[in-house]
């Protein structure tokens, strides 16, 4: 009986030792944690290209002054055209979704309009064309990951060529004019380096004197050309 009890005790000890050894061989491995998706960051320099369409009108304020007598009015001609160019800029993202930046662009253009009529017995035809224009603007936006919604505004400049022909005699002028611009747009990050944008801008390039003509000794005819237009464009940027 003693032998049986001792045998049972030894067997129990050996069995418990085997279980402990097996338990010691088991290791704990935590469940893998999924990597957080990479958040798009707008900070950095970028360069790109763009193209679009422009529409609006040229306005021609005119006045006739003769001593104490004078009259004034305004002629208007619809205009349209296209443009294409390049841009460069820098964005800074902070706090954590706001984005501020600056952008400069320049584009060749074919925005033009023509008008003809008769004023005080003088037959005329006039026309204006924007051959190129550019802007330097600030941008303020809000980022929803890789989607940026923004407003923009600043300085505008461009080359405006205008001409007028009155009763067979003509004059023309071509000047670089300066003004302002404002608009809004959105930009979408296709990859971490390539973005696609769509933007609306209103551009006002101010006024130039097209005609300042004395008629006789006391009469003067003056006509200006005002240049402003709306643009809608799409562009691609490469962000460094």
Coordinates of C-alpha atoms in Angstrom, one line a residue:
X1 CA 0.0 0.0 0.0
X2 CA 2.9 2.4 0.9
X3 CA 4.5 1.6 -2.4
X4 CA 1.3 2.4 -4.3
X5 CA 0.9 5.7 -2.4
X6 CA 4.5 6.6 -3.2
X7 CA 4.1 5.7 -6.8
X8 CA 0.9 7.8 -7.0
X9 CA 2.7 10.8 -5.4
X10 CA 5.7 10.6 -7.7
X11 CA 3.4 10.4 -10.7
X12 CA 1.4 13.4 -9.6
X13 CA 4.6 15.4 -9.1
X14 CA 5.9 14.5 -12.5
X15 CA 2.6 15.4 -14.1
X16 CA 2.5 18.8 -12.5
X17 CA 6.0 19.4 -13.5
X18 CA 5.1 18.6 -17.1
X19 CA 2.2 21.0 -17.1
X20 CA 4.4 23.8 -15.6
X21 CA 7.0 23.2 -18.2
X22 CA 4.4 23.3 -21.0
X23 CA 3.0 26.5 -19.5
X24 CA 6.5 28.0 -19.4
X25 CA 6.9 27.3 -23.1
X26 CA 3.8 29.5 -23.9
X27 CA 4.5 33.1 -24.8
X28 CA 2.0 36.1 -24.9
X29 CA 1.8 37.9 -28.2
X30 CA -0.4 41.1 -28.2
X31 CA -2.8 41.5 -31.1
X32 CA -1.3 43.6 -33.9
X33 CA -2.4 47.3 -33.9
X34 CA -3.5 48.7 -37.3
X35 CA -1.3 51.6 -38.5
X36 CA -3.1 55.0 -38.4
X37 CA -3.8 56.4 -41.8
X38 CA -1.3 59.1 -42.9
X39 CA -2.8 62.6 -42.5
X40 CA -2.3 64.9 -45.5
X41 CA -0.2 67.9 -44.7
X42 CA -0.4 71.1 -46.9
X43 CA 2.7 72.8 -45.6
X44 CA 5.4 73.4 -48.2
X45 CA 6.4 74.9 -51.6
X46 CA 4.6 74.0 -54.8
X47 CA 4.7 74.7 -58.5
X48 CA 2.1 74.0 -61.1
X49 CA 0.2 74.8 -64.3
X50 CA -3.3 76.0 -65.1
X51 CA -5.8 76.9 -67.8
X52 CA -9.2 78.4 -68.0
X53 CA -11.8 80.7 -69.5
X54 CA -12.5 84.4 -68.9
X55 CA -15.8 86.3 -69.5
X56 CA -17.1 89.8 -68.7
X57 CA -17.2 93.1 -70.6
X58 CA -15.1 96.1 -71.5
X59 CA -16.6 99.5 -70.6
X60 CA -15.9 102.7 -72.4
X61 CA -16.9 105.8 -70.3
X62 CA -17.0 108.8 -72.6
X63 CA -17.6 112.5 -72.2
X64 CA -18.0 115.6 -74.5
X65 CA -17.3 119.0 -73.0
X66 CA -17.9 122.3 -74.7
X67 CA -17.5 125.3 -72.4
X68 CA -20.3 125.2 -70.0
X69 CA -22.1 122.4 -71.8
X70 CA -21.1 118.8 -71.3
X71 CA -22.5 115.3 -71.6
X72 CA -21.3 111.9 -70.6
X73 CA -22.2 108.2 -71.0
X74 CA -20.8 104.7 -71.2
X75 CA -20.6 102.1 -73.9
X76 CA -20.2 98.4 -73.0
X77 CA -19.1 95.4 -75.0
X78 CA -19.3 91.8 -74.0
X79 CA -15.9 90.0 -74.0
X80 CA -14.6 86.4 -73.6
X81 CA -11.6 84.3 -74.2
X82 CA -9.2 81.7 -72.7
X83 CA -5.9 81.7 -70.9
X84 CA -3.2 79.4 -69.7
X85 CA -0.1 79.7 -67.5
X86 CA 1.9 78.6 -64.4
X87 CA 1.9 79.3 -60.7
X88 CA 4.2 79.0 -57.7
X89 CA 3.4 79.3 -54.0
X90 CA 3.8 78.2 -50.4
X91 CA 1.3 76.9 -47.8
X92 CA 1.6 76.7 -44.0
X93 CA -0.8 74.4 -42.1
X94 CA -1.5 75.1 -38.4
X95 CA -3.9 74.7 -35.5
X96 CA -4.3 72.0 -36.9
X97 CA -6.7 72.4 -39.9
X98 CA -6.1 76.1 -40.9
X99 CA -3.9 76.8 -43.9
X100 CA -2.4 80.2 -45.0
X101 CA -0.3 80.8 -48.0
X102 CA 0.8 83.0 -50.8
X103 CA 0.6 82.3 -54.6
X104 CA 1.9 84.1 -57.7
X105 CA 0.7 83.2 -61.2
X106 CA 1.0 84.5 -64.8
X107 CA -0.9 83.5 -67.9
X108 CA -1.0 84.2 -71.7
X109 CA -4.6 85.3 -72.6
X110 CA -6.9 86.0 -75.5
X111 CA -9.6 87.9 -73.8
X112 CA -11.1 90.5 -76.1
X113 CA -14.2 92.4 -77.2
X114 CA -15.1 95.0 -79.9
X115 CA -17.8 97.7 -80.2
X116 CA -19.0 100.2 -82.8
X117 CA -21.5 103.0 -82.8
X118 CA -22.1 106.7 -83.5
X119 CA -21.7 109.6 -81.0
X120 CA -22.7 113.2 -81.9
X121 CA -22.4 112.4 -85.6
X122 CA -19.0 110.7 -85.2
X123 CA -19.0 107.0 -86.3
X124 CA -16.5 104.9 -84.4
X125 CA -15.4 101.3 -83.7
X126 CA -13.3 100.4 -80.6
X127 CA -11.8 97.2 -79.2
X128 CA -9.7 95.9 -76.3
X129 CA -7.8 92.8 -75.6
X130 CA -5.9 91.4 -72.6
X131 CA -2.8 89.6 -74.0
X132 CA -1.5 88.4 -70.6
X133 CA -2.2 88.9 -66.9
X134 CA -1.0 87.7 -63.5
X135 CA -1.8 87.9 -59.8
X136 CA 0.0 87.9 -56.5
X137 CA -2.4 86.7 -53.8
X138 CA -2.8 85.6 -50.2
X139 CA -4.8 82.4 -49.4
X140 CA -6.6 81.4 -46.3
X141 CA -8.3 78.0 -46.1
X142 CA -9.6 75.1 -44.0
X143 CA -8.3 71.6 -44.6
X144 CA -10.4 68.5 -44.4
X145 CA -7.5 66.1 -44.6
X146 CA -6.6 66.2 -48.4
X147 CA -9.4 68.7 -49.3
X148 CA -8.6 72.4 -48.9
X149 CA -11.4 75.0 -49.2
X150 CA -10.0 78.6 -49.4
X151 CA -10.6 82.2 -50.2
X152 CA -8.0 84.4 -51.9
X153 CA -7.3 87.9 -52.9
X154 CA -4.5 90.4 -53.7
X155 CA -2.8 92.3 -56.5
X156 CA -3.4 91.9 -60.3
X157 CA -1.6 93.1 -63.3
X158 CA -1.8 92.6 -67.1
X159 CA -1.2 94.0 -70.6
X160 CA -4.2 95.6 -72.2
X161 CA -4.3 96.7 -75.8
X162 CA -7.1 99.1 -76.9
X163 CA -7.8 100.9 -80.1
X164 CA -10.4 103.2 -81.6
X165 CA -11.2 104.4 -85.1
X166 CA -13.3 107.6 -85.6
X167 CA -14.4 108.6 -89.1
X168 CA -11.4 106.8 -90.6
X169 CA -8.8 108.1 -88.1
X170 CA -7.6 105.7 -85.5
X171 CA -5.5 105.6 -82.3
X172 CA -4.3 102.6 -80.2
X173 CA -2.6 102.1 -76.9
X174 CA -1.0 99.2 -75.1
X175 CA -0.1 99.4 -71.4
X176 CA 0.6 97.3 -68.4
X177 CA -2.2 98.0 -66.0
X178 CA -2.6 97.3 -62.3
X179 CA -5.5 96.5 -60.1
X180 CA -6.9 93.9 -57.7
X181 CA -8.4 90.4 -57.6
X182 CA -10.5 88.3 -55.2
X183 CA -12.1 84.8 -55.4
X184 CA -12.3 81.4 -53.9
X185 CA -11.6 77.8 -54.7
X186 CA -10.8 74.3 -53.6
X187 CA -7.8 72.0 -53.9
X188 CA -7.7 68.2 -53.6
X189 CA -4.6 66.1 -52.8
X190 CA -4.5 63.2 -55.3
X191 CA -1.3 61.9 -53.8
X192 CA 0.9 63.4 -51.1
X193 CA 2.7 65.4 -53.8
X194 CA 0.2 66.1 -56.5
X195 CA -2.9 68.3 -56.0
X196 CA -5.7 69.3 -58.3
X197 CA -7.4 72.7 -57.9
X198 CA -10.4 74.6 -59.3
X199 CA -10.6 78.4 -58.7
X200 CA -12.8 81.4 -59.4
X201 CA -11.3 84.9 -59.6
X202 CA -12.7 88.4 -60.3
X203 CA -9.9 90.5 -61.9
X204 CA -10.1 94.3 -62.1
X205 CA -7.2 95.9 -64.1
X206 CA -8.5 99.5 -63.8
X207 CA -8.8 102.1 -66.5
X208 CA -6.8 103.6 -69.3
X209 CA -7.4 106.7 -71.5
X210 CA -8.2 105.6 -75.0
X211 CA -9.0 109.0 -76.5
X212 CA -8.6 112.6 -75.4
X213 CA -9.4 114.6 -78.5
X214 CA -9.9 118.4 -78.9
X215 CA -12.7 119.2 -81.5
X216 CA -12.4 122.8 -82.5
X217 CA -11.5 125.5 -80.0
X218 CA -13.9 124.7 -77.2
X219 CA -15.0 121.1 -77.5
X220 CA -13.2 118.0 -76.2
X221 CA -14.1 114.3 -76.6
X222 CA -12.7 111.9 -74.1
X223 CA -13.0 108.1 -73.9
X224 CA -11.6 105.6 -71.4
X225 CA -11.4 101.8 -71.4
X226 CA -12.2 99.9 -68.2
X227 CA -11.0 96.3 -67.9
X228 CA -12.5 93.7 -65.6
X229 CA -13.5 90.1 -66.0
X230 CA -14.3 86.8 -64.3
X231 CA -12.1 83.8 -64.6
X232 CA -12.7 80.1 -63.9
X233 CA -9.7 77.8 -64.1
X234 CA -8.4 74.3 -63.2
X235 CA -4.8 73.5 -62.3
X236 CA -2.3 70.9 -61.2
X237 CA 0.3 71.5 -58.5
X238 CA 3.4 69.5 -57.4
X239 CA 4.0 70.0 -53.7
X240 CA 7.6 69.6 -52.4

